[in-house]
Coordinates of C-alpha atoms in Angstrom, one line a residue:
M255 CA 131.3 94.4 121.5
K256 CA 129.7 92.2 118.8
S257 CA 128.9 94.1 115.6
M258 CA 125.2 94.6 114.7
K259 CA 125.9 94.8 111.0
K260 CA 124.5 91.9 108.9
K261 CA 127.0 89.6 107.3
G262 CA 126.9 89.1 103.6
K263 CA 127.7 85.3 103.8
G264 CA 125.1 83.2 102.0
R265 CA 123.5 86.1 100.2
R266 CA 122.4 85.6 96.6
T267 CA 122.9 88.3 93.9
L268 CA 120.0 90.3 92.7
A269 CA 120.3 88.9 89.2
Y270 CA 120.1 85.3 90.6
Q271 CA 117.1 86.1 92.7
I272 CA 115.2 87.7 89.8
F273 CA 116.1 84.9 87.5
T274 CA 114.8 82.3 89.9
L275 CA 111.6 84.2 90.5
F276 CA 111.1 84.6 86.8
L277 CA 111.4 80.8 86.1
A278 CA 109.0 80.0 89.0
G279 CA 106.6 82.6 87.7
I280 CA 106.7 81.2 84.2
I281 CA 105.8 77.7 85.4
L282 CA 103.0 79.0 87.6
V283 CA 101.6 81.2 84.8
D284 CA 101.7 78.4 82.3
V285 CA 99.7 76.1 84.5
L286 CA 97.1 78.6 85.5
S287 CA 96.9 80.1 82.0
Y288 CA 96.2 76.7 80.4
F289 CA 93.1 76.1 82.4
G290 CA 92.1 79.7 82.6
I291 CA 92.4 80.4 78.9
K292 CA 90.8 77.2 77.9
T293 CA 87.8 77.8 80.1
F294 CA 87.6 81.4 79.1
V295 CA 87.7 80.8 75.4
S296 CA 85.2 78.0 75.6
R297 CA 82.8 80.1 77.5
T298 CA 83.4 83.1 75.2
I299 CA 82.5 81.0 72.1
L300 CA 79.4 79.7 73.8
R301 CA 78.3 83.2 74.8
Q302 CA 79.0 84.4 71.2
K303 CA 76.7 81.6 69.9
E304 CA 74.0 82.5 72.5
T305 CA 74.2 86.2 71.6
M306 CA 74.1 85.3 67.9
S307 CA 71.0 83.2 68.5
E308 CA 69.1 86.2 69.8
G309 CA 69.6 88.1 66.5
I310 CA 68.8 85.0 64.4
A311 CA 65.6 84.3 66.4
L312 CA 64.5 87.9 65.9
D313 CA 65.3 87.7 62.2
V314 CA 63.1 84.6 61.9
D315 CA 60.3 86.3 63.8
N316 CA 60.5 89.3 61.5
S317 CA 60.6 87.2 58.4
V318 CA 57.4 85.3 59.5
K319 CA 55.5 88.4 60.5
E320 CA 56.5 90.1 57.3
Y321 CA 53.3 88.5 56.1
A322 CA 50.2 90.0 57.8
S323 CA 48.4 86.7 57.4
Y324 CA 51.2 84.6 58.9
D325 CA 49.0 83.1 61.6
L326 CA 46.2 82.3 59.1
V327 CA 48.7 80.6 56.8
L328 CA 50.4 78.5 59.5
E329 CA 47.0 77.5 60.9
Y330 CA 45.8 76.5 57.4
L331 CA 49.0 74.4 56.8
L332 CA 48.7 72.6 60.2
E333 CA 45.0 71.9 59.6
H334 CA 45.5 70.6 56.0
Q335 CA 48.8 68.8 56.3
D336 CA 47.1 65.6 55.4
D337 CA 45.2 67.1 52.4
G338 CA 47.9 66.7 49.8
L339 CA 49.7 70.1 50.1
D340 CA 51.9 70.8 47.0
L341 CA 54.9 72.2 48.8
E342 CA 58.2 73.1 47.0
Y343 CA 61.4 72.6 49.0
D344 CA 64.6 74.6 48.5
K345 CA 63.4 75.8 45.1
S346 CA 61.1 78.5 43.8
V347 CA 60.4 77.7 40.1
E348 CA 56.9 76.2 40.7
T349 CA 56.2 78.8 43.4
K350 CA 56.9 81.7 41.0
A351 CA 54.4 80.2 38.5
K352 CA 51.9 79.7 41.3
T353 CA 52.4 83.3 42.4
A354 CA 51.9 84.8 38.9
A355 CA 48.7 82.8 38.4
F356 CA 47.4 83.6 41.9
L357 CA 48.0 87.4 41.5
K358 CA 46.4 87.2 38.0
R359 CA 43.2 85.8 39.6
N360 CA 43.4 88.2 42.5
P361 CA 45.0 91.4 41.1
E362 CA 43.9 93.5 44.1
L363 CA 45.9 91.5 46.6
D364 CA 49.5 91.9 47.9
L365 CA 51.0 88.7 49.2
K366 CA 52.4 90.4 52.3
T367 CA 49.4 92.4 53.3
V368 CA 46.5 89.9 52.9
T369 CA 44.1 90.5 55.8
K370 CA 41.9 87.9 57.5
E371 CA 38.9 89.1 55.6
E372 CA 40.7 88.9 52.3
F373 CA 42.0 85.4 53.2
E374 CA 38.6 84.1 54.2
A375 CA 37.2 85.5 50.9
L376 CA 39.5 83.4 48.8
T377 CA 38.3 80.1 47.3
E378 CA 39.5 76.9 48.9
D379 CA 41.9 76.3 46.0
D380 CA 43.4 79.9 46.3
K381 CA 43.7 79.5 50.1
K382 CA 45.7 76.4 49.5
I383 CA 47.8 77.9 46.8
Y384 CA 48.4 81.2 48.8
S385 CA 49.5 79.1 51.8
E386 CA 51.9 77.1 49.6
I387 CA 53.4 80.3 48.2
V388 CA 54.0 81.8 51.6
F389 CA 55.4 78.6 52.9
N390 CA 58.0 78.4 50.1
N391 CA 58.9 82.1 50.4
L392 CA 59.5 81.7 54.1
L393 CA 61.5 78.5 53.5
I394 CA 63.8 80.3 51.0
R395 CA 64.3 83.1 53.6
F396 CA 65.1 80.5 56.3
N397 CA 67.6 78.8 54.0
S398 CA 69.3 82.2 53.5
I399 CA 69.4 82.9 57.3
K400 CA 70.9 79.4 57.9
A401 CA 73.6 79.9 55.3
S402 CA 74.5 83.4 56.6
Y403 CA 75.0 82.3 60.2
D404 CA 76.4 78.8 59.6
I405 CA 73.7 77.1 61.7
S406 CA 73.5 73.3 61.7
F407 CA 69.7 73.3 62.0
L408 CA 67.1 76.1 61.8
Y409 CA 63.4 75.5 62.1
I410 CA 60.0 76.4 63.6
F411 CA 57.6 73.8 65.1
A412 CA 54.2 73.7 66.6
A413 CA 53.3 72.0 69.9
E414 CA 50.5 71.8 72.3
D415 CA 51.0 73.0 75.9
S416 CA 52.2 69.6 77.0
Y417 CA 55.1 69.7 74.5
D418 CA 55.2 65.9 74.5
K419 CA 55.7 66.1 70.7
G420 CA 56.3 68.8 68.1
T421 CA 55.2 69.2 64.5
F422 CA 57.9 70.7 62.3
I423 CA 56.6 73.4 59.9
I424 CA 59.6 75.0 58.2
S425 CA 63.2 73.5 58.4
A426 CA 66.0 75.3 56.6
S427 CA 68.5 73.5 54.4
D428 CA 71.9 74.5 52.9
G429 CA 71.3 72.4 49.8
T430 CA 73.5 69.5 50.9
Q431 CA 71.3 68.1 53.6
T432 CA 68.8 65.3 52.9
R433 CA 65.2 66.3 53.3
G434 CA 63.1 63.7 55.1
T435 CA 61.7 62.7 58.5
E436 CA 64.8 61.0 59.9
V437 CA 66.9 62.5 62.7
G438 CA 69.6 64.6 61.1
N439 CA 67.6 65.4 58.0
A440 CA 66.2 68.8 57.1
Y441 CA 62.6 67.9 58.0
I442 CA 59.8 68.1 55.6
F443 CA 56.6 69.8 56.6
G444 CA 54.5 67.8 59.0
T445 CA 57.4 65.7 60.5
V446 CA 56.5 64.9 64.1
A447 CA 59.2 64.5 66.8
E448 CA 58.6 63.0 70.2
N449 CA 60.0 64.8 73.2
N450 CA 61.2 63.1 76.4
P451 CA 59.9 64.4 79.7
E452 CA 63.1 66.5 80.4
Q453 CA 62.9 68.1 77.0
A454 CA 59.1 68.7 77.3
A455 CA 59.7 70.4 80.7
F456 CA 62.3 72.7 79.1
F457 CA 59.9 73.8 76.4
K458 CA 57.2 74.5 79.0
N459 CA 59.5 76.9 80.8
L460 CA 60.3 78.9 77.7
D461 CA 60.0 82.7 78.2
H462 CA 56.8 83.9 76.6
E463 CA 58.3 87.4 76.3
G464 CA 60.3 86.1 73.4
I465 CA 63.8 85.9 75.0
P466 CA 65.8 82.9 73.6
Q467 CA 66.8 80.2 76.0
C468 CA 69.8 77.8 75.4
Q469 CA 70.9 74.3 76.4
V470 CA 73.9 72.2 75.6
Y471 CA 72.9 68.8 74.2
N472 CA 75.4 65.9 74.7
K473 CA 78.3 68.4 74.9
N474 CA 78.3 68.5 71.0
F475 CA 75.4 70.8 70.2
L476 CA 74.1 74.1 71.5
D477 CA 70.3 74.2 71.1
T478 CA 68.5 77.6 71.3
Y479 CA 64.7 78.0 71.4
R480 CA 62.5 81.1 71.3
Y481 CA 58.7 81.2 71.9
M482 CA 57.1 83.1 69.0
F483 CA 53.3 83.1 69.3
Q484 CA 50.2 80.9 69.7
I485 CA 47.8 79.7 67.0
G486 CA 44.7 78.2 68.4
D487 CA 45.9 75.6 71.0
M488 CA 49.3 75.3 69.3
N489 CA 52.5 77.1 70.4
I490 CA 54.9 78.1 67.7
V491 CA 58.6 77.9 68.6
T492 CA 61.8 78.9 66.8
G493 CA 64.7 76.4 67.2
M494 CA 68.3 76.4 66.0
T495 CA 71.3 74.2 66.6
F496 CA 75.0 75.0 66.6
D497 CA 77.6 72.3 66.3
I498 CA 80.1 72.8 69.2
S499 CA 81.7 69.4 69.1
E500 CA 85.1 70.6 67.9
I501 CA 85.3 73.7 70.2
E502 CA 86.8 72.0 73.2
S503 CA 89.5 70.1 71.4
S504 CA 90.4 73.0 69.1
V505 CA 90.7 75.4 72.1
A506 CA 92.9 72.9 74.0
T507 CA 95.2 72.4 71.1
I508 CA 95.5 76.1 70.4
T509 CA 96.1 76.9 74.1
R510 CA 98.9 74.3 74.4
Q511 CA 100.6 75.7 71.3
Y512 CA 100.5 79.2 72.5
L513 CA 101.7 78.3 76.0
I514 CA 104.7 76.3 74.6
L515 CA 105.7 79.2 72.4
F516 CA 105.2 81.7 75.3
T517 CA 107.4 79.6 77.6
I518 CA 110.2 79.4 75.1
L519 CA 110.1 83.1 74.5
M520 CA 109.9 83.9 78.2
V521 CA 113.0 81.7 79.0
L522 CA 115.0 83.4 76.3
L523 CA 113.8 86.8 77.6
V524 CA 114.8 85.9 81.2
I525 CA 118.3 84.9 80.1
F526 CA 118.7 88.1 78.1
C527 CA 117.3 90.2 81.0
R528 CA 119.7 88.6 83.5
L529 CA 122.7 89.7 81.3
L530 CA 121.2 93.2 81.1
L531 CA 120.5 93.3 84.8
Q532 CA 124.1 92.4 85.6
T533 CA 125.5 95.1 83.4
Y534 CA 123.0 97.9 83.9
A535 CA 121.7 97.3 87.4
V536 CA 123.6 95.0 89.7
R537 CA 127.1 96.4 89.3
P538 CA 126.0 100.1 89.4
L539 CA 123.7 99.4 92.4
K540 CA 126.6 97.8 94.3
K541 CA 128.7 100.9 93.6
L542 CA 125.9 103.2 94.6
E543 CA 125.4 101.2 97.8
N544 CA 129.1 101.6 98.7
N545 CA 128.9 105.4 98.1
V546 CA 125.8 105.8 100.3
N547 CA 127.5 103.8 103.1
E548 CA 130.6 106.0 102.7
Y549 CA 128.6 109.2 103.0
A550 CA 126.6 107.8 106.0
A551 CA 129.8 106.9 107.8
N552 CA 132.1 109.8 107.1
K553 CA 129.8 112.7 105.9
D554 CA 132.4 113.6 103.3
G555 CA 130.2 115.1 100.7
E556 CA 132.9 116.1 98.2
K557 CA 134.5 112.7 98.1
V558 CA 131.1 110.9 97.6
K559 CA 130.1 113.4 94.9
K560 CA 133.2 112.6 92.9
Q561 CA 132.6 108.9 93.2
L562 CA 128.9 109.3 92.2
E563 CA 130.0 111.1 89.0
T564 CA 131.7 107.8 87.8
I565 CA 128.2 106.0 87.7
T566 CA 127.2 106.7 84.0
V567 CA 124.5 104.2 83.3
Q568 CA 121.6 105.8 81.4
N569 CA 118.7 104.3 83.4
E570 CA 116.8 104.6 86.7
I571 CA 120.0 103.7 88.7
G572 CA 121.8 106.5 86.9
S573 CA 118.9 108.8 87.8
L574 CA 119.1 107.6 91.3
S575 CA 122.8 108.3 91.4
D576 CA 122.2 111.8 90.0
G577 CA 119.4 112.3 92.6
I578 CA 121.6 111.4 95.5
F579 CA 124.3 113.7 94.1
E580 CA 121.7 116.5 93.8
M581 CA 120.4 115.7 97.3
I582 CA 123.8 116.2 98.8
C583 CA 124.2 119.5 97.0
E584 CA 120.7 120.6 98.2
I585 CA 121.4 119.7 101.8
E586 CA 124.5 122.0 101.8
T587 CA 122.5 124.9 100.4
H588 CA 119.1 124.3 102.1
L589 CA 119.6 126.6 105.1
K590 CA 120.6 129.4 102.8
E591 CA 117.6 129.0 100.6
I592 CA 115.3 128.9 103.6
K593 CA 116.6 132.3 104.8
E594 CA 116.2 133.7 101.3
V595 CA 112.6 132.4 101.0
T596 CA 111.7 133.6 104.5
A597 CA 113.0 137.1 103.6
E598 CA 111.0 137.1 100.3
N599 CA 107.8 136.0 102.1
E600 CA 108.2 138.7 104.6
R601 CA 108.6 141.3 101.8
I602 CA 105.5 140.0 100.0
S603 CA 103.5 140.1 103.3
V604 CA 104.6 143.7 103.9
E605 CA 103.6 144.7 100.4
L606 CA 100.2 143.0 100.7
D607 CA 99.6 144.7 104.0
L608 CA 100.4 148.0 102.3
A609 CA 98.1 147.2 99.4
Q610 CA 95.3 146.3 101.8
K611 CA 95.8 149.6 103.6
I612 CA 95.8 151.5 100.3
Q613 CA 92.6 149.8 99.2
T614 CA 90.9 150.4 102.5
D615 CA 91.8 154.1 102.4
M616 CA 90.2 154.3 99.0
L617 CA 86.8 153.4 100.5
P618 CA 84.8 155.9 102.5
S619 CA 85.8 155.3 106.2
T620 CA 84.0 158.3 107.8
F621 CA 80.2 158.4 107.8
P622 CA 78.7 161.9 107.8
D623 CA 76.4 163.1 110.5
N624 CA 73.7 164.5 108.3
K625 CA 70.2 165.5 109.2
H626 CA 68.7 164.1 106.0
F627 CA 70.2 160.6 106.1
A628 CA 72.4 158.1 108.0
I629 CA 74.8 155.6 106.4
Y630 CA 77.3 152.9 107.4
A631 CA 79.2 150.3 105.4
T632 CA 81.9 147.6 105.9
T633 CA 83.9 145.3 103.7
D634 CA 85.7 142.1 104.6
P635 CA 87.9 140.7 101.8
A636 CA 88.4 136.9 101.6
K637 CA 92.2 137.5 100.9
E638 CA 94.6 140.3 101.8
V639 CA 92.9 142.4 99.1
G640 CA 89.6 142.0 97.4
G641 CA 87.4 143.1 94.5
D642 CA 84.3 144.3 96.4
F643 CA 83.8 148.1 96.9
Y644 CA 81.2 150.5 98.1
D645 CA 81.0 154.3 97.7
F646 CA 78.8 157.2 98.5
F647 CA 79.1 160.9 97.7
M648 CA 77.0 164.0 97.3
P649 CA 77.4 165.6 93.9
D650 CA 75.4 168.6 95.3
E651 CA 73.6 169.5 98.5
D652 CA 70.4 167.8 97.6
H653 CA 71.5 164.4 96.2
I654 CA 73.5 161.4 97.4
V655 CA 75.0 158.7 95.1
L656 CA 75.1 155.1 96.5
V657 CA 77.4 152.5 94.9
M658 CA 77.8 148.8 95.7
A659 CA 79.9 146.6 93.4
D660 CA 81.6 143.2 93.1
V661 CA 84.5 142.5 90.8
S662 CA 84.8 138.9 89.5
G663 CA 87.5 136.9 91.2
K664 CA 89.5 137.7 94.3
G665 CA 92.9 138.8 95.4
V666 CA 95.3 141.2 93.6
P667 CA 93.8 141.1 90.1
A668 CA 90.3 141.8 91.4
S669 CA 91.6 144.7 93.6
L670 CA 93.3 146.3 90.6
F671 CA 90.1 146.1 88.5
M672 CA 88.2 147.4 91.5
V673 CA 90.3 150.6 91.7
I674 CA 89.7 151.3 88.0
A675 CA 86.0 150.6 88.2
K676 CA 85.5 152.7 91.3
A677 CA 87.3 155.7 89.9
L678 CA 85.5 155.5 86.5
I679 CA 82.0 155.3 88.1
K680 CA 82.6 158.2 90.5
N681 CA 84.2 160.4 87.8
R682 CA 81.5 159.7 85.3
M683 CA 78.7 160.4 87.8
L684 CA 80.2 163.8 88.6
L685 CA 80.0 164.7 84.9
G686 CA 76.2 164.3 85.0
G687 CA 73.7 162.3 82.9
S688 CA 71.3 159.5 83.5
L689 CA 72.4 156.3 85.4
S690 CA 72.0 154.3 82.2
E691 CA 74.3 156.7 80.4
V692 CA 76.9 156.5 83.2
L693 CA 76.9 152.7 83.2
R694 CA 77.0 152.6 79.4
D695 CA 80.1 154.8 79.3
V696 CA 81.8 153.0 82.2
N697 CA 81.1 149.6 80.5
S698 CA 82.7 150.8 77.3
Q699 CA 85.8 152.0 79.1
L700 CA 86.2 148.8 81.2
S701 CA 85.7 146.6 78.1
E702 CA 88.7 148.1 76.4
G703 CA 91.8 146.0 76.8
N704 CA 90.0 143.5 79.1
A705 CA 91.9 140.5 77.9
E706 CA 91.4 138.6 81.1
G707 CA 87.7 138.8 80.7
M708 CA 87.0 140.3 84.2
F709 CA 83.7 141.9 84.9
V710 CA 82.0 143.9 87.7
T711 CA 78.4 143.8 89.0
V712 CA 77.1 147.2 90.2
W713 CA 74.1 148.5 92.0
L714 CA 74.0 152.3 91.5
A715 CA 71.4 154.7 92.9
V716 CA 70.8 158.5 93.3
V717 CA 68.5 159.7 96.0
D718 CA 67.0 163.2 96.2
L719 CA 67.3 164.1 99.9
R720 CA 64.5 166.7 99.7
T721 CA 61.8 164.4 98.3
G722 CA 63.1 160.8 98.9
K723 CA 62.7 160.1 95.2
G724 CA 65.4 158.0 93.6
I725 CA 66.6 156.3 90.5
A726 CA 68.5 153.0 90.6
A727 CA 70.2 150.8 88.0
N728 CA 71.4 147.2 88.6
A729 CA 74.1 145.8 86.4
G730 CA 74.0 142.1 87.4
H731 CA 74.2 142.7 91.1
E732 CA 72.3 141.2 94.1
H733 CA 68.8 142.3 94.8
P734 CA 68.6 145.2 97.3
V735 CA 66.7 144.9 100.6
L736 CA 64.1 147.6 101.6
R737 CA 62.6 148.3 104.9
H738 CA 59.8 150.8 105.2
K739 CA 59.4 152.6 108.5
D740 CA 57.9 150.3 111.2
G741 CA 57.9 147.5 108.7
S742 CA 60.0 144.4 108.0
Y743 CA 62.8 143.9 105.5
E744 CA 62.1 142.4 102.1
L745 CA 64.0 141.7 98.9
I746 CA 63.2 144.1 96.0
K747 CA 63.4 141.9 92.9
Y748 CA 63.4 143.3 89.4
R749 CA 65.1 142.5 86.1
H750 CA 68.8 143.1 86.1
S751 CA 70.9 144.5 83.3
M752 CA 74.2 142.8 82.3
A753 CA 77.3 143.2 84.4
L754 CA 79.9 145.8 83.3
A755 CA 82.9 144.8 81.1
M756 CA 81.2 141.7 79.6
I757 CA 79.8 143.1 76.3
P758 CA 80.5 146.6 75.0
D759 CA 77.6 148.9 73.9
V760 CA 74.8 147.1 75.7
P761 CA 71.9 149.2 77.2
F762 CA 71.3 149.5 80.9
E763 CA 67.9 149.8 82.4
E764 CA 67.0 152.1 85.3
H765 CA 63.9 152.5 87.5
E766 CA 62.5 155.0 89.8
F767 CA 61.6 154.5 93.5
E768 CA 60.6 156.7 96.4
L769 CA 61.6 156.6 100.0
A770 CA 59.5 157.8 102.9
P771 CA 61.1 159.2 106.1
G772 CA 62.3 156.3 108.1
D773 CA 62.8 153.9 105.2
R774 CA 66.1 152.0 104.9
I775 CA 68.0 150.4 102.0
F776 CA 70.3 147.4 102.7
V777 CA 72.7 146.5 99.8
Y778 CA 75.4 143.8 99.8
T779 CA 77.7 141.6 97.6
D780 CA 77.1 138.0 96.9
G781 CA 79.7 137.0 99.5
L782 CA 77.0 137.4 102.2
P783 CA 74.2 135.0 100.9
E784 CA 76.8 132.6 99.4
A785 CA 78.8 132.2 102.6
R786 CA 79.1 128.4 103.2
R787 CA 79.5 126.2 106.2
G788 CA 81.4 123.0 106.3
D789 CA 78.7 120.8 104.8
G790 CA 78.4 123.1 101.7
E791 CA 75.1 124.7 102.6
F792 CA 74.8 128.4 101.7
Y793 CA 73.8 131.1 104.2
G794 CA 71.2 132.5 101.7
T795 CA 68.9 135.5 101.6
T796 CA 66.3 133.9 103.8
R797 CA 68.6 133.7 106.8
M798 CA 69.9 137.2 106.0
L799 CA 66.3 138.6 106.1
E800 CA 65.6 136.7 109.3
A801 CA 68.7 138.3 110.9
L802 CA 67.6 141.8 109.7
N803 CA 64.1 141.4 111.1
Q804 CA 65.3 140.3 114.6
E805 CA 66.1 144.0 115.4
P806 CA 64.7 145.9 112.5
D807 CA 65.0 149.4 114.0
V808 CA 68.6 149.5 115.3
N809 CA 71.1 152.0 113.7
P810 CA 72.9 151.1 110.5
Q811 CA 76.2 150.1 112.2
K812 CA 74.4 147.8 114.6
T813 CA 72.3 146.3 111.7
I814 CA 75.5 145.3 109.9
E815 CA 77.0 143.8 113.1
N816 CA 73.8 141.7 113.7
V817 CA 73.9 140.3 110.1
T818 CA 77.7 139.6 110.1
N819 CA 77.5 137.9 113.5
N820 CA 74.6 135.8 112.4
M821 CA 76.5 134.8 109.3
S822 CA 79.6 133.9 111.3
S823 CA 77.6 131.7 113.6
F824 CA 76.1 129.9 110.6
V825 CA 79.4 129.2 108.9
A826 CA 81.0 128.1 112.2
G827 CA 84.5 128.9 111.3
A828 CA 84.5 127.5 107.8
E829 CA 86.9 129.1 105.3
Q830 CA 85.7 132.4 103.7
F831 CA 85.4 131.9 100.0
D832 CA 84.4 135.4 98.8
D833 CA 84.6 139.1 99.8
V834 CA 81.7 140.3 102.0
T835 CA 80.6 144.0 101.7
I836 CA 77.5 145.6 103.2
M837 CA 76.1 149.1 103.1
V838 CA 73.0 150.5 105.0
F839 CA 71.3 153.8 104.1
D840 CA 68.6 155.4 106.2
Y841 CA 66.5 158.2 104.7
I842 CA 65.5 160.7 107.4
G843 CA 63.9 163.2 105.2

C-alpha cells in the first residue's frame, strides 16, 4: 500500500523561507513607502500651513478691530488716497511725534476707543493725522505677525463685489523687501492689482462667515484669503502667501535618504535574524517535531519526556517543549483529578443543601390559626442560600411583631449576615423599647467589625391586635403595600431611614398607623419589583399592584401565589438575579 505521508523532498528550511519573505517584503515596503511617505509629508505640511493661516487671519482681524474706529479709518484712507496722505512705512518715529501732538490737541481721546461721533467731531487735519497714526500702528503690527510666522506676504485689500481688481491697504514687510507697486514688492498703500476672471471668481466665493480658504498658485505658493468685513461698497479681505516651492524636492530627498538607510539596516537585521532563527528556532523545532511524532506513533510518554528535557532554549520553543511535557503529565493524571474534583463538588453541594435547610428552618414555617389575624410568607433565594429574611412573633398576647429584611449581596456571605441580623432584631425587640431604639441598638451591633461593608434594609412593625393601631419603622427598605377592606392595593410611601450597618449612631424614624378589620399589609424585598426579563426590563411595582388587584380578597397564601406566578410569567424563564421574599398580614380584629 502506498504511504500517505508527505515526502520531504524539495522542501525549503524555515530560515530560508523567512529570509526570502523578508527580502521581498523590504523591497515592497520601500516602493510603497517612498510614494506614501512623500505624499503624506507633503499633504501634512500643506495642512499645517492651512491650519496656521486660520490663526494668522484671526490675529489680523483682532489687530484691526482693536481700534473701535477701524471701519472709519479704512474708509477715510480709501476715500483720500489721492489727497497726499503722509504715511510712514516700517518705522514709527514720525508716527510717535504725530501721536503725541494729536493727543495733546485731543487729550480726552484714546486712540483705540475713538467712536464715530468723536471721529466726526475732529477737524479735517486731525482726521487725516489720526488715520495716518492708526495705519502705521497696524502696519507695525502686521510686520510683527509676518516675522513671527515666516509668511512670504501678508496684506489686506479692498475690492468691489466684482473683485476684478483690488486696492492694497496694508502690506507687511520684514525689512528686507522693497516697498513699491511692482509684483513681488511689499505694496505701498493704494497699489491696485488686476485679477483675472478665475481669481475674481475665487474671491466671490469667499466664505463671509470668516473661514479662511486656500489655493495653491503655480505649485510654488499657497495663498490663503479670509473675508473680514465690508465698508460701504468695498469688501475688505485678508491675504497671505506661503512659499512652498522647496517642499516637494526637500520631501523627496529626505524620503530617499531615509529609505536607503532603512533598507541597509533591514538587510543586516535579516541576516542576523536568520542566524538566530537557525540556532534558537529551526533546530529546536526539528527536534520537537521528532519528539511529537514519536509520541504520536508509540505513546511512550516516559521516553518522550526524557527527550523533551534535552531542549533547553530559553524562548517560545522552549516554552512549547515545556508545555508538551506538562501536557503529557497532565493527561496521565487527568482522570484522577476529575474524580477528586467530582467528589469535592458533591461535598460542597451537600454542605450547601444543608446550609439551605438550616436557613429555611430559621424562618417561621408554620402560620398560626389566630382569630385576630392571618399571616403567610415565602422566600425564594437566588442562590442555594440567600440574604432575605422575614419574621413574626408575639411578644405578648395582644401584640404581633412583623419583620421584613434584605441583606446586601447574595449567597453564603449574605446568609451569614442574615442570621446575625435576624437574631439581633428579635432579641432586642423582646427586651422592649421603641422601634427607633431597637433599630439604633441593632445598627450599632451590626456596624461593629463590619469590615466587608455589608448592610441590611429592614421594615419593622408592631401591631396592637386589640385596636389595630401600629407603629412602623423603615430602614432603607421597599415601600409597603396596604389594602383597606373592600378596597384596592396601594403603595404607602414615606421617608425612609438609613439601612442598618451603614453608619453607626444614626437616628431612625418611626410612624404610627391604624388598621381596620379586614385591612391587609403586603411587604416584600426588592427582588420582586427588580425581577428582570431577557431584554432587561424590570417587573416593577406597577405590575405588582396590578397582580394584587386582580384578586384582591383571596387569602394571604393565594395572594402570594398570584403575585409570584405573575412575576414568573413576566420574566419568562430569565435568570433570577436576587432573592425574592414576600409576607402578607391580614388584620381581622
